[in-house]
XYZ file of C-alpha atoms in Angstrom:
230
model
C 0.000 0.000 0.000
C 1.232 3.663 -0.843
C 1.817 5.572 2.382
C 1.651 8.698 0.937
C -1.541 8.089 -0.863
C -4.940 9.596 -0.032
C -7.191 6.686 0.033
C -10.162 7.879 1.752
C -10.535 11.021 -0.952
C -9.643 8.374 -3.426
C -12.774 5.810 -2.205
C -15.086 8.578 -1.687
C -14.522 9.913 -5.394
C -14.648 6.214 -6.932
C -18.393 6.155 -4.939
C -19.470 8.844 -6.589
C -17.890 8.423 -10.162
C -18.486 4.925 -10.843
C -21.759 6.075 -12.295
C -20.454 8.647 -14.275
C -18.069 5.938 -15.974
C -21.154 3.619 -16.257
C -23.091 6.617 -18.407
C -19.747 7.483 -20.822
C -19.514 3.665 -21.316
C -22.952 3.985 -22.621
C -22.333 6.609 -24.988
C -19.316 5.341 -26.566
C -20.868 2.062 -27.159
C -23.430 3.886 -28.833
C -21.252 6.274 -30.900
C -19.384 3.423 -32.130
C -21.947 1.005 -32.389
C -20.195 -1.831 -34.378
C -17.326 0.192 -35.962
C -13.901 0.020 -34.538
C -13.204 3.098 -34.262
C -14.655 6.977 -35.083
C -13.065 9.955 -36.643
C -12.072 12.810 -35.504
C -15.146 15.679 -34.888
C -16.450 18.447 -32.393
C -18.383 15.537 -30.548
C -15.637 12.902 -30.275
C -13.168 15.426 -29.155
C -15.630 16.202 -26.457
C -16.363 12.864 -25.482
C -12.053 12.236 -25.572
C -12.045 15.011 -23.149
C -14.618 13.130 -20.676
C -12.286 9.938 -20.617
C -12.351 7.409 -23.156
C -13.588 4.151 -21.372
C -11.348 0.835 -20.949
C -12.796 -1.020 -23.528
C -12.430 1.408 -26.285
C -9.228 3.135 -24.717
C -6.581 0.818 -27.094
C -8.238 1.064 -30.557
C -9.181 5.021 -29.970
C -5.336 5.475 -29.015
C -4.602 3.526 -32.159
C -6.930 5.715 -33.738
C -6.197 9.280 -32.485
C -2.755 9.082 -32.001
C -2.163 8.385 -35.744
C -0.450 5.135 -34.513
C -2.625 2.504 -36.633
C -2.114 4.322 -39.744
C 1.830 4.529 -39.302
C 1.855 0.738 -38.114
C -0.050 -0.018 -41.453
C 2.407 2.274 -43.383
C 5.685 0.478 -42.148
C 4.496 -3.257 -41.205
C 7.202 -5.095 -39.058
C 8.564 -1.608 -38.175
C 8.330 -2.406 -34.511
C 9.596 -6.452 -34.331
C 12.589 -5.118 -36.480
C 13.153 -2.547 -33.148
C 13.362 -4.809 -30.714
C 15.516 -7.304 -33.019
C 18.144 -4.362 -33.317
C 21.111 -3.494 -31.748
C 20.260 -2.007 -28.800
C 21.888 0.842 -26.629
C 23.040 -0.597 -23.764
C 22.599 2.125 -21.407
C 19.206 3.339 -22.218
C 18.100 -0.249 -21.877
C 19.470 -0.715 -18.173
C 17.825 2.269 -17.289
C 14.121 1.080 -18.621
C 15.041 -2.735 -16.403
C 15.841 -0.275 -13.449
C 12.669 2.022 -13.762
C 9.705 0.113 -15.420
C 9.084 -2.431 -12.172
C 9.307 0.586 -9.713
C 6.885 2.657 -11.891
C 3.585 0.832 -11.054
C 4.876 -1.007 -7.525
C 1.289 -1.878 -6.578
C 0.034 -2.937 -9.813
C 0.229 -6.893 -10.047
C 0.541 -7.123 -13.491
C 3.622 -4.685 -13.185
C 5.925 -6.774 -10.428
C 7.182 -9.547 -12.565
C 9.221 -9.664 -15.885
C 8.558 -13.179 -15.856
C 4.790 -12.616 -15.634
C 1.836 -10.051 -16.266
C 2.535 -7.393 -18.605
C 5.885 -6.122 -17.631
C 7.788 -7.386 -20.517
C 5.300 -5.850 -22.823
C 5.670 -2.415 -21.304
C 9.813 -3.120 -21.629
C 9.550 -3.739 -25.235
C 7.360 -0.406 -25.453
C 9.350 1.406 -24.379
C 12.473 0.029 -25.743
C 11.398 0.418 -29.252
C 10.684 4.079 -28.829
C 13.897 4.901 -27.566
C 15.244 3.513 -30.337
C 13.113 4.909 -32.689
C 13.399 7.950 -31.381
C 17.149 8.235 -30.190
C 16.389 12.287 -29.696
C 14.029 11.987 -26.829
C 15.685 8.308 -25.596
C 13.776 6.947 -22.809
C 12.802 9.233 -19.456
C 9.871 7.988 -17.128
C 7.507 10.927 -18.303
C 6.701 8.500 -21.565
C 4.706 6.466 -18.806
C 2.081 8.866 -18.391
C -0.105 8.809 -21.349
C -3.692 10.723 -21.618
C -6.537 10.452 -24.179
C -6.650 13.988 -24.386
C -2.535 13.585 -25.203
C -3.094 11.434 -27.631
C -6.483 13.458 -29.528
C -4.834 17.375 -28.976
C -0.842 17.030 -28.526
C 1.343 17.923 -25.849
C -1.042 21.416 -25.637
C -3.029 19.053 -23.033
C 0.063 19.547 -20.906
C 0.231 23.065 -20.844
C -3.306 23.382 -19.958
C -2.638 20.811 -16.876
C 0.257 22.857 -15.971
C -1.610 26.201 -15.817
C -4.810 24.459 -13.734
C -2.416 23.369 -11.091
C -0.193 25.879 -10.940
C -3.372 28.585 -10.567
C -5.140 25.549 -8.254
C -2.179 25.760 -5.641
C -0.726 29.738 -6.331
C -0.158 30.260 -2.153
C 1.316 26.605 -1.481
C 3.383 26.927 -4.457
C 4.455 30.739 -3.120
C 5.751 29.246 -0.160
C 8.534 27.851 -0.917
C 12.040 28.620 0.128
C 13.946 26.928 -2.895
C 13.866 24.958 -5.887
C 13.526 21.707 -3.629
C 10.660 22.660 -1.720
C 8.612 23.883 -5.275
C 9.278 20.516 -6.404
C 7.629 18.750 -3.080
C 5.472 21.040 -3.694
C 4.210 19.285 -7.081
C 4.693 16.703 -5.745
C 1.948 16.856 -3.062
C -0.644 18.692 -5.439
C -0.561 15.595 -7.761
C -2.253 13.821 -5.558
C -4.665 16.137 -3.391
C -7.984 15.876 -3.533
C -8.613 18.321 -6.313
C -6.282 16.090 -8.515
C -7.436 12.703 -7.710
C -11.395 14.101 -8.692
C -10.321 13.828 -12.524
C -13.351 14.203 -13.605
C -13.812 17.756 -12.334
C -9.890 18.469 -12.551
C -9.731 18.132 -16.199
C -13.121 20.189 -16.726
C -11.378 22.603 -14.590
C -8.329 22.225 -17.041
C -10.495 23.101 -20.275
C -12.292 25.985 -18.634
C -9.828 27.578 -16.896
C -7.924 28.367 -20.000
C -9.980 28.952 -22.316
C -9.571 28.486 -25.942
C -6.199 27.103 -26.236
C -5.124 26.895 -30.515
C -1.393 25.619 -31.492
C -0.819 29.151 -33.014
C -1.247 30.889 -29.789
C 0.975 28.356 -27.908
C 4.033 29.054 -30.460
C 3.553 32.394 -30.175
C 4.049 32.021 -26.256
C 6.861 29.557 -26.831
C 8.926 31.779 -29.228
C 8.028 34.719 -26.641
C 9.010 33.338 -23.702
C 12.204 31.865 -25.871
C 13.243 35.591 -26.411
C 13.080 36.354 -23.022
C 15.877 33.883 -21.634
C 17.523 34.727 -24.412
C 17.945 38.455 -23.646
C 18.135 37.291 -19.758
C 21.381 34.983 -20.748
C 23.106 37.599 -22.559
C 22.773 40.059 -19.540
């Protein structure tokens, strides 16, 4: 059991949202009736933003992601990965930090059982692929919303708990005690409701297009620029 784990707030929101997962189950059985999948539209991003339920969650990330039509585009892509030469170090790093990532989950204990080795090959093959990004333990956390809108989703969950938690965050002394800081937040109340944080998310900021998040990259860009030439 996690120690530093809010159960009770954790219980108490399952109680309450179990029927709210019941209803979207509904709804995306209906939407995709016998197809595998749906395109892309005003009402499936909406329902994508609600959760997309267990059932449906692989072939929709298939789907979204762009993933089935690149697997269809290069077939065999991914066995020739893991039949590669591998680099050495990246791999001891994913041995060392896949079975620590999900401690309590069963399925995650055992290379020898479950779906450890599955996860390993994962996320072997994309540090391979991608030797640029390598492997780091933020690949683990994966969203539908990720998936449907791009890494935009993580500016917006950024900006909700950042504006969530302003005084706690103020208080710090130093760069260690901001990052204990996010590291409590994470999993408060407010962020194990997920259903209400990620409303929260969408609201909060608005209308949230690519073009305006460049423009705020490339801003903020010039900025340290000008602050590293001083």
């Amino acid at each position: 059991m996690l120690t530093n784990f809010d159960y009770q707030n954790y219980e108490e929101f399952m109680s309450r949202y179990l029927s709210v997962l019941t209803r979207r189950a509904r709804k995306w059985s209906h939407l995709l009736g016998a197809k595998e999948t749906v395109g892309r539209g005003i009402k499936v991003k909406r329902y994508v933003r609600k959760g997309i339920p267990m059932k449906h969650r692989g072939k929709m990330w298939m789907e979204v992601s762009g993933g089935r039509r690149k697997m269809e585009a290069h077939p065999g892509y991914y066995k020739s990965l893991l039949e590669g030469s591998f680099d050495e170090e990246v791999v001891e790093s994913i041995k060392i930090d896949v079975p620590r990532t999900f401690p309590d989950n069963i399925y995650f204990r055992d290379y020898n059982e479950g779906k450890l080795t599955d996860l390993y090959n994962v996320l072997v093959a994309f540090a391979h692929h991608n030797k640029k990004i390598g492997y780091c333990q933020t690949v683990l956390r994966i969203w539908d919303c990720l998936f449907y809108e791009g890494n935009k989703i993580l500016m917006r969950v950024a900006i909700i708990l950042v504006l969530s938690n302003e005084q706690k965050i103020l208080m710090s002394q130093d760069f260690g005690d901001f990052m204990e800081c996010f590291k409590k937040i994470t999993k408060d109340a407010d962020a194990i409701d997920c259903h209400t944080f990620m409303e929260n998310a969408f609201k909060v900021s608005g209308s949230f297009p690519r073009a305006r998040l460049a423009k705020l990259r490339d801003e903020c860009k010039e900025e340290v620029r000008a602050e590293m030439k001083k």
